[in-house]
Each structure stands twice: as structure tokens, then as C-alpha cells.
Tab-separated table of C-alpha atoms and ligand atoms in Angstrom:
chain	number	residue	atom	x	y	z
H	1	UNK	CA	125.975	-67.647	15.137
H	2	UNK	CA	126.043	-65.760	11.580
H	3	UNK	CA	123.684	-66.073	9.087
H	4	UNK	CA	124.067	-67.271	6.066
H	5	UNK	CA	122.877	-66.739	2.513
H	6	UNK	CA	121.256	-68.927	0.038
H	7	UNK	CA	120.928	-68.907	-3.313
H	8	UNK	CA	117.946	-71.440	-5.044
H	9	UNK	CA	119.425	-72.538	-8.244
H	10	UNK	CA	116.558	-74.916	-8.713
H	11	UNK	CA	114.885	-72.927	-11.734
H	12	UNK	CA	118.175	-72.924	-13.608
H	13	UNK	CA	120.383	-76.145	-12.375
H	14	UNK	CA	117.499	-77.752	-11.248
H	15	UNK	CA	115.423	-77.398	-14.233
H	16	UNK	CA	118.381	-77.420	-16.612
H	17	UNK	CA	118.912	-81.527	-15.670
H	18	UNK	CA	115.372	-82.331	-15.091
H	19	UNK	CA	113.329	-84.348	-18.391
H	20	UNK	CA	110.254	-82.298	-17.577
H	21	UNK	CA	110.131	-79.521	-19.167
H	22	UNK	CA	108.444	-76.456	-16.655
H	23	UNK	CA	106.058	-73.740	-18.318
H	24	UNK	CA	106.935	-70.287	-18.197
H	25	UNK	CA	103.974	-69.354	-16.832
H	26	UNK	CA	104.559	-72.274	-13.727
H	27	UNK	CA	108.132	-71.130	-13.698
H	28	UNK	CA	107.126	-67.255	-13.026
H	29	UNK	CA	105.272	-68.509	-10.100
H	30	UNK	CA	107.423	-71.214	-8.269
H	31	UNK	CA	109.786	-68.147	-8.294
H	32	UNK	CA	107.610	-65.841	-6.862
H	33	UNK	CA	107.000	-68.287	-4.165
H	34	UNK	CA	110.574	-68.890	-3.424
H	35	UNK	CA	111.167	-65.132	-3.085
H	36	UNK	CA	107.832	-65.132	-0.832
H	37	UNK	CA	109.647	-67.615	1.654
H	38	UNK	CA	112.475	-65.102	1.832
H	39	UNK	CA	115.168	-65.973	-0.714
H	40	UNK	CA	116.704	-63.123	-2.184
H	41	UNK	CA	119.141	-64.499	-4.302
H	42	UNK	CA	117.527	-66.861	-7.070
H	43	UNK	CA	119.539	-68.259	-10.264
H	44	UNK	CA	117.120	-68.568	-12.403
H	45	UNK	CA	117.986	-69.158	-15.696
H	46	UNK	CA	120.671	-69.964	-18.162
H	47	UNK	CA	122.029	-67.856	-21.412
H	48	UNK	CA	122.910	-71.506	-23.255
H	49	UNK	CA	122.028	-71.679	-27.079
H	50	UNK	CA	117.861	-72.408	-26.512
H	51	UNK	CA	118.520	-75.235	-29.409
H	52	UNK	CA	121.102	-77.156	-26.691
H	53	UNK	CA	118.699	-76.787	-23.655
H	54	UNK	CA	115.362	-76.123	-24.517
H	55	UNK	CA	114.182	-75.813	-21.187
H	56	UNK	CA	116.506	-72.669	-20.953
H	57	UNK	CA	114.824	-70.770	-23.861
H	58	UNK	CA	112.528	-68.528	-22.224
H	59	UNK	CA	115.504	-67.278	-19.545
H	60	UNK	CA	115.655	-63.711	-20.798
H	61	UNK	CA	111.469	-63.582	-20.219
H	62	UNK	CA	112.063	-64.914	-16.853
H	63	UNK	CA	114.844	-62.502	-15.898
H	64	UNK	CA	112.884	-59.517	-16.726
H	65	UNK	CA	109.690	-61.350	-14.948
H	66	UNK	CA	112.184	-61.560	-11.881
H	67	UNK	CA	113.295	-58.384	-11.834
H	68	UNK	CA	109.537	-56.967	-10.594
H	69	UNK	CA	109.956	-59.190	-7.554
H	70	UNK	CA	111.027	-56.378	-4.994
H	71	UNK	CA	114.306	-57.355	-2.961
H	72	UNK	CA	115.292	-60.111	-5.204
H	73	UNK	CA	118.948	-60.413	-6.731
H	74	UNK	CA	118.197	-61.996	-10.082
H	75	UNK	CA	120.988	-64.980	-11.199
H	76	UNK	CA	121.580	-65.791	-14.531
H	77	UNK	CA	124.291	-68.116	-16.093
H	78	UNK	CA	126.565	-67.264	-18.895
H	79	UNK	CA	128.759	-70.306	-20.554
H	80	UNK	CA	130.157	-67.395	-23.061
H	81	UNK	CA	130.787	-63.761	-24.159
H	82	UNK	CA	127.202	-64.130	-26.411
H	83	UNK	CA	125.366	-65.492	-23.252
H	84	UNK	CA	126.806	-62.791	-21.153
H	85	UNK	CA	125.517	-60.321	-23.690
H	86	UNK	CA	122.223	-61.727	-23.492
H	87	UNK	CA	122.315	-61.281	-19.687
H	88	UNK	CA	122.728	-57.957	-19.849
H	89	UNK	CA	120.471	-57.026	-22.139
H	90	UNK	CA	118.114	-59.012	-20.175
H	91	UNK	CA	118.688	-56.859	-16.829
H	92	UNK	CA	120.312	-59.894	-14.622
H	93	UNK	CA	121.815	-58.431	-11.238
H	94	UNK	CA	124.286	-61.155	-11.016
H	95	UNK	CA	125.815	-62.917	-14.148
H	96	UNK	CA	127.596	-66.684	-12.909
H	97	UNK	CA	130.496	-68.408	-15.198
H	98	UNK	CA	131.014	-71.877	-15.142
H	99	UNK	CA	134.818	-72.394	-15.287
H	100	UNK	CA	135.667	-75.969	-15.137
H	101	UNK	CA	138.877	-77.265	-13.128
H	102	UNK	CA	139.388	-80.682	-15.039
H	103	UNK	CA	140.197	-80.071	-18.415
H	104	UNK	CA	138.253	-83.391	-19.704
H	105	UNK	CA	135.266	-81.770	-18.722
H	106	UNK	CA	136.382	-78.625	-20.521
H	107	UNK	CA	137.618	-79.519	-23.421
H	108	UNK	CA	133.841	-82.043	-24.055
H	109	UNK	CA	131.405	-79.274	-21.994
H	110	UNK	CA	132.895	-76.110	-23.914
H	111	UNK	CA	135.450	-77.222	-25.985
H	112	UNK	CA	137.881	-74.441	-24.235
H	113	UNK	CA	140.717	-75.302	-21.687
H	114	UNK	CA	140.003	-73.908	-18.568
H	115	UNK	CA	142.457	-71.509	-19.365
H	116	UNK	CA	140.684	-70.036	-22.627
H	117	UNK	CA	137.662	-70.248	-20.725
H	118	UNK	CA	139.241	-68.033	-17.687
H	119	UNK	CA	140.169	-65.500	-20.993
H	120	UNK	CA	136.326	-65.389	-22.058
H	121	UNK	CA	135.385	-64.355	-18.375
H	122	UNK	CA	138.037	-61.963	-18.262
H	123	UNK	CA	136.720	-60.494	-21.947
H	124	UNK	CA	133.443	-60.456	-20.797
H	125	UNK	CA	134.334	-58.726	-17.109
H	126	UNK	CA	135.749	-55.851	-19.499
H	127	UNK	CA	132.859	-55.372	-21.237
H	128	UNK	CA	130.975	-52.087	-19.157
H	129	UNK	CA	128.465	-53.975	-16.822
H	130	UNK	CA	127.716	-51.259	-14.214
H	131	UNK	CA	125.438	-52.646	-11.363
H	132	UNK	CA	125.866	-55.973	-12.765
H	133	UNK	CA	128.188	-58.568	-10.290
H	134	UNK	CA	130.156	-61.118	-11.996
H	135	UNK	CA	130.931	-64.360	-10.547
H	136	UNK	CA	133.179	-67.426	-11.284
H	137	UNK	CA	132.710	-70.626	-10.455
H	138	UNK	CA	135.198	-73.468	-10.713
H	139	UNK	CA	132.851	-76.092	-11.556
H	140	UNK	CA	134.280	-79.865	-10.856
H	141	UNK	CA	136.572	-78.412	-8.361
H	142	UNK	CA	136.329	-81.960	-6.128
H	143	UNK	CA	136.260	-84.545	-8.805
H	144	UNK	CA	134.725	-84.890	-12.606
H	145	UNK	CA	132.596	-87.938	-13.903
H	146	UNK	CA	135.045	-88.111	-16.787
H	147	UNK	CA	138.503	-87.104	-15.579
H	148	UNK	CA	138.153	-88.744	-12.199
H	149	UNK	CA	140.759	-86.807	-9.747
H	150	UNK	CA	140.857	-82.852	-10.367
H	151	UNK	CA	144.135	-81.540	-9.082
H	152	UNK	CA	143.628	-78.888	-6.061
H	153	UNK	CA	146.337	-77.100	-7.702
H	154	UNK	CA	144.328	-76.287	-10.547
H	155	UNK	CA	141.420	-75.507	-8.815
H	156	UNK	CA	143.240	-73.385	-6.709
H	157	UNK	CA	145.089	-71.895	-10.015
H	158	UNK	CA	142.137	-71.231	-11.723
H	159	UNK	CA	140.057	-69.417	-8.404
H	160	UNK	CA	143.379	-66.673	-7.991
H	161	UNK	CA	143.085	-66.239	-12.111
H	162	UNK	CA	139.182	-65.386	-12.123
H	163	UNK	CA	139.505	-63.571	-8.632
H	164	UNK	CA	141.743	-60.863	-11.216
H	165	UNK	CA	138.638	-59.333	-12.354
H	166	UNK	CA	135.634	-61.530	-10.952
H	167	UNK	CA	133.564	-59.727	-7.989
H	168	UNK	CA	133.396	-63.074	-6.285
H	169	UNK	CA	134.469	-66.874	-6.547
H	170	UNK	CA	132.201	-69.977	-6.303
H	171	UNK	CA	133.491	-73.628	-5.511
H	172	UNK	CA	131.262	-76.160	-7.419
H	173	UNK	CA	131.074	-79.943	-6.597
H	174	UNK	CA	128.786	-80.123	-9.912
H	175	UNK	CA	128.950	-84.227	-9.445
H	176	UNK	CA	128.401	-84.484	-5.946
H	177	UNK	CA	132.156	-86.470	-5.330
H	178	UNK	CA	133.207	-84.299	-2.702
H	179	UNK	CA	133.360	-85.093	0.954
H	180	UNK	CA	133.367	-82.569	3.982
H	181	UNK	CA	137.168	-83.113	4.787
H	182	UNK	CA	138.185	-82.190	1.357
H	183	UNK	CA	136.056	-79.577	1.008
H	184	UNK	CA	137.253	-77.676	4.370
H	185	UNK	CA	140.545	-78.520	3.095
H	186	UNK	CA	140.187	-77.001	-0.584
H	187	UNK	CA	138.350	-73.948	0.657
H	188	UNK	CA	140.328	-73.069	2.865
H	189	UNK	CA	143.550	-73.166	0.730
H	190	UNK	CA	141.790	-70.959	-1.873
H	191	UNK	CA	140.824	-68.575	1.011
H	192	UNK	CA	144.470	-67.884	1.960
H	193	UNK	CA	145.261	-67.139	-1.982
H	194	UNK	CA	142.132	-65.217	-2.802
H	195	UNK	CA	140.549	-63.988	0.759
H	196	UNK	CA	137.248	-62.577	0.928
H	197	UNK	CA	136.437	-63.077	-3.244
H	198	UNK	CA	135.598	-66.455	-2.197
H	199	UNK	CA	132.366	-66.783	-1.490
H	200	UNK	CA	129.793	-69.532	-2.348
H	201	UNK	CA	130.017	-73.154	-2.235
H	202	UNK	CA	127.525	-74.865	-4.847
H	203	UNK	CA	127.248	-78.080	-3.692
H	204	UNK	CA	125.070	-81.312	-5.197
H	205	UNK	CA	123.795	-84.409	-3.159
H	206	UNK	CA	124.965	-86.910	-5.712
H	207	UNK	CA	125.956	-89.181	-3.506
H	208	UNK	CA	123.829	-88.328	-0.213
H	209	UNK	CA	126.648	-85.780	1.437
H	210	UNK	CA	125.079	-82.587	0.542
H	211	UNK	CA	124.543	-81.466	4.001
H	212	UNK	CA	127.847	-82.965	5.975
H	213	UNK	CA	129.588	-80.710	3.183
H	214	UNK	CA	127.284	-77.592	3.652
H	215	UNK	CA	128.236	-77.980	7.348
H	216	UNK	CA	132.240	-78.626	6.387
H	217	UNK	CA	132.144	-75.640	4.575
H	218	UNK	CA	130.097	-73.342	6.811
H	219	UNK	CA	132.643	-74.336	9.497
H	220	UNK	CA	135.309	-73.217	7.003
H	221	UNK	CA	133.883	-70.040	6.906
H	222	UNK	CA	131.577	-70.171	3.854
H	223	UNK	CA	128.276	-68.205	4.215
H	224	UNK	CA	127.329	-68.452	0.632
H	225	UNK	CA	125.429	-71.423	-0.434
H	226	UNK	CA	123.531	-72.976	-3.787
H	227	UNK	CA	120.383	-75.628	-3.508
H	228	UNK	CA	118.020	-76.508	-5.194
H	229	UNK	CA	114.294	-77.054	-3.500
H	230	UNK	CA	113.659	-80.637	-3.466
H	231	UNK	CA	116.982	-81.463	-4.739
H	232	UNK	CA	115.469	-80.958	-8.346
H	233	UNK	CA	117.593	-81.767	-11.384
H	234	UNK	CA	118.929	-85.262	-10.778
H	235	UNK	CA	122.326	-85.882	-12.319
H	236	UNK	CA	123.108	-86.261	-16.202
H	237	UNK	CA	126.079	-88.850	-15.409
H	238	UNK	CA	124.225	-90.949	-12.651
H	239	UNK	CA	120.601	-91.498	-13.537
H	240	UNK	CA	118.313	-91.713	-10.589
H	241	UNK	CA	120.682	-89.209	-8.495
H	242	UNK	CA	119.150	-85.946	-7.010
H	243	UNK	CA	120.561	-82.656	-8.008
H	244	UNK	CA	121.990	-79.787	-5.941
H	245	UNK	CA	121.494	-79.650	-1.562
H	246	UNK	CA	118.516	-79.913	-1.000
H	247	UNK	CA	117.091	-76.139	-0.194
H	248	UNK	CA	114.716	-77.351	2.852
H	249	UNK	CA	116.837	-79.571	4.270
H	250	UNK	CA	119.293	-77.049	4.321
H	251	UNK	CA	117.149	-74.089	5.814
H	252	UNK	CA	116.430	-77.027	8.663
H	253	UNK	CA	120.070	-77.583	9.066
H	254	UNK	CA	121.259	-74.019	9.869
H	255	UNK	CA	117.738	-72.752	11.630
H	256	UNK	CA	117.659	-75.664	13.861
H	257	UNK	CA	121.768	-74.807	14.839
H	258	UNK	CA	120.713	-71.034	15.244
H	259	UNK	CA	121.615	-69.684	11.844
H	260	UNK	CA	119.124	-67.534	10.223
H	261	UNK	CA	118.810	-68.046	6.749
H	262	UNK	CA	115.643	-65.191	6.478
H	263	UNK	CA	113.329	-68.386	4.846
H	264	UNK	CA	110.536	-69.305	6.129
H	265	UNK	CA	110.411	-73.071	6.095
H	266	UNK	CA	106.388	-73.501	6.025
H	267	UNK	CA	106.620	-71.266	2.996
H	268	UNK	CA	109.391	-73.135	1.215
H	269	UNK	CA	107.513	-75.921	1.675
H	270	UNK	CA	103.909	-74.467	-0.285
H	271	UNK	CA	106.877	-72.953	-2.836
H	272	UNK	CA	107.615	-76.811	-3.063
H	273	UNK	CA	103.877	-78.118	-3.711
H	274	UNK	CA	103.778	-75.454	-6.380
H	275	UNK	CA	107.427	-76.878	-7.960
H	276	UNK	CA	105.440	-80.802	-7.812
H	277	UNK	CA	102.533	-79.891	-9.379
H	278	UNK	CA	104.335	-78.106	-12.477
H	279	UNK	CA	106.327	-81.213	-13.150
H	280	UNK	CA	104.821	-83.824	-11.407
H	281	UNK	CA	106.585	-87.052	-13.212
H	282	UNK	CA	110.004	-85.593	-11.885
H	283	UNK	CA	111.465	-86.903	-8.951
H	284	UNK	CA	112.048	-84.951	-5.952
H	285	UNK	CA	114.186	-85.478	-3.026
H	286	UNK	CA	114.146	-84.418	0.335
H	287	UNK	CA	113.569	-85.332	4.573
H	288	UNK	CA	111.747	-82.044	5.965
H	289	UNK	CA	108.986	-82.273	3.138
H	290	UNK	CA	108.259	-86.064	4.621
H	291	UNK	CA	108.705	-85.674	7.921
H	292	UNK	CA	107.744	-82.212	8.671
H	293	UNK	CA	109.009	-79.917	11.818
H	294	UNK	CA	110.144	-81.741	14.459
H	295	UNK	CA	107.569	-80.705	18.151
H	296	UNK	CA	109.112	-77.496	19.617
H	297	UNK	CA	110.854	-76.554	16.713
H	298	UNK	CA	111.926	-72.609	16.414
H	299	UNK	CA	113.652	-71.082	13.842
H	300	UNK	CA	116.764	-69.105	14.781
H	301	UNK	CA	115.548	-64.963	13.785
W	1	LIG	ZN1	125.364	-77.531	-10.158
């Protein structure tokens, strides 16, 4: 079966919603250990205004920290033209826009319409950024905490627009309302309009479906995916939620079927001791890190 390819977004979603914040030093080496279990994509920071999310203010230290971790494509977010500056002065490989589908969200998150914020991606994608991917991601493509139902229309609208001058396309169930029949069904109509741009599907475990939408979407054709290691981050809008798919839980899922994933779960697992002990009042989620490898168990390489 093919592999797929997973991206921990745990330093910057994860930490981003968490009430602990990390230290920089703890955050240089939970990411070392996530790169030492074999992820080679990590997002981990965000170019926000350090004043709105303090626990994003030492991102450009922790980019260039990153970057001298051989093998690793280094993630940063940009909600703006400023913040993508900042990214590339900082030396991220791979620079991710939120674009929001419901325009609620928008217009309170941003204050831009998804459409002006689709024209600051395409500003900032003509900007020279040689080496330097771009991606956008339609965040509350399945459903937003404010505006309830997002139309697939716009969703779909909004993934052609940014697939103009993007290198690739995310689809981002930011609060975890999406289920595994809409998601096959939403993918696959942005497929057909934008083909192989489409790549990752950033899904959170708001509401416990994580996985059975990981698997929806894998089945779609997706081999991109976002977690977070012990489903750090919790959820702004529904207090006591987890965050993003839970990384481990997700390496078990595909390993177990006979998709590689290139982590190492025993590693993941010490990567996720390290992650406890740097915030230890935040809650973590998560089955493999309680019940451990099931007798027999082999990993799919
Ligand atoms: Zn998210």
C-alpha cells in the first residue's frame, strides 16, 4: 500500500491553543525528538504578532534552530504579507496560509473576506521566494464554530483560486465537525477542479473522529496528513477538547494496515515523554501511549 506523509503541527497548532506556555529551550528539543522518530516535515511555528500569541514569539529562533536538523522540511505559518516576510527572513522551507472558507470566521479571525485574504496569498506568492514552497489551506472547510454550515462551493471556490499560484492545497477541519463521508466527498470534488495541488488534509479530533476521517481521506487518495503528538492544543471554542489527530495514533493506524509512515513509534513515544514533562499541567490525549503495542505487532517498512 503507499506511504504516506506526516506533518507534526504540534509545536505550532498544538502549542498555539495550549495555556502552557513551552520554553524555547524544551521546544528545540521535543523537535529534535520528533525529527529523531522520523518526521521530516514539522510545522513548527507561527509568524502571528508575538503580542497576540505569546507562545509564538520565539518562532523565527526556532526556525533557524530547525533548520540544523538534517532532512527536516521546516513549517512555518504566515496569517499575512508581514508574517510571510518574517518567514523568509527566518529560512522556513515551507510557508502555510490559513485561508478560511466561512466568512464569519474571516471577517472575526482576520478581519479579511476570504477573498481579500486569497489576494494577500497571491501578493505574497509574488514576492521572489526561491526554494521556499507555499501552501494554502482552506481552514473551516467542513463547518465553523461561529457560522455553523460552510458551503462546499466556497470551499471548493476558494481551493481552485489559491491553487493559481499556491505550490499545494491543504483541507482544514480546524473544529473537528467533519465526518469521513463528507470529507471523501469534499476532497474529492476539489481533486477533480484542482488535481494533484491538493495535497494535505489537516484534520482535528474535536469530536473523537480524527482517525475514521484520516482513513476517509487516505481512501480518497490523500497522502498528506497534519497531527499533533498527543493531540496537544485542545480547542479554543470547546474547552476540554483535544487538538489536531493524534500523531501516534495515527502512525498505529497506517503501520498496522501496511502503510509506512518512516516513524518509529517507540521513538514518538520518548518524543512524547519529553512533550509531558515540558508542560506537564496540559492535557494530552491519546490510545497507543496507554495501551502500548499490541503482541506481534510489526510496522509496515
Ligand atoms: Zn488546526
Amino acid at each position: 500500500m503507499s506511504a504516506v506523509h506526516i506533518c507534526e503541527v504540534g509545536p505550532r497548532d498544538g502549542l498555539q491553543n495550549a495555556r502552557h506556555l513551552m520554553p524555547t529551550e524544551a521546544k528545540k528539543a521535543w523537535i529534535s525528538a520528533l525529527a529523531a522518530a522520523g518526521l521530516k516535515e514539522i510545522e513548527v511555528g507561527s509568524f502571528v504578532p508575538p503580542k497576540l500569541i505569546p507562545a509564538m514569539a520565539d518562532t523565527a529562533e526556532i526556525v533557524a534552530f530547525s533548520r540544523t536538523i538534517r532532512n527536516l522540511k521546516v513549517v512555518a505559518l504566515a496569517p499575512n504579507l508581514k508574517g510571510f516576510q518574517r518567514a523568509l527572513d527566518a529560512g522556513a522551507h515551507k510557508v502555510t496560509f490559513p485561508i478560511s472558507a466561512s466568512r464569519k470566521h474571516s471577517e472575526s479571525n482576520v478581519r479579511m473576506t476570504p477573498e481579500q485574504m486569497v489576494e494577500e496569498v497571491r501578493r505574497c506568492a509574488a514576492l521572489p521566494h526561491a526554494g521556499v514552497e507555499i501552501e494554502g489551506a482552506v481552514s473551516t472547510a467542513f463547518g465553523c464554530t461561529l457560522q455553523g454550515n460552510v458551503p462546499e462551493d466556497d470551499v471548493v471556490r476558494i481551493a481552485a483560486a489559491l491553487a493559481e499560484f499556491c505550490d499545494c492545497v491543504a483541507l482544514a477541519d480546524t473544529v473537528g465537525y467533519a465526518n469521513p463521508v463528507q470529507i471523501r466527498r469534499i476532497f474529492s470534488r476539489v481533486r477533480k477542479e484542482i488535481g494533484g495541488k491538493l495535497e494535505a488534509a489537516h484534520l482535528h479530533n474535536t469530536r473523537g473522529l480524527g482517525l475514521a476521517n484520516a482513513l476517509a481521506a487516505y481512501e480518497e487518495g490523500v497522502r498528506h496528513f497534519d497531527s499533533s503528538l498527543g493531540g496537544l492544543g485542545g480547542c479554543p471554542f470547546a474547552p476540554g477538547a483535544s487538538g489536531n489527530v493524534i500523531t501516534e495514533d495515527l502512525v498505529f493506524m497506517f503501520e498496522s494496515m501496511g502503510v509506512e509512515t518512516g516513524v518509529a513509534l517507540d521513538k514518538l513515544l520518548e518524543a512524547r515523554k519529553l512533550m509531558a514533562k515540558a508542560i506537564p499541567q496540559e492535557p494530552l490525549y491519546g490510545h497507543m501511549a496507554l495501551a502500548g503495542l499490541p503482541r506481534g505487532f510489526r510496522d509496515a517498512a
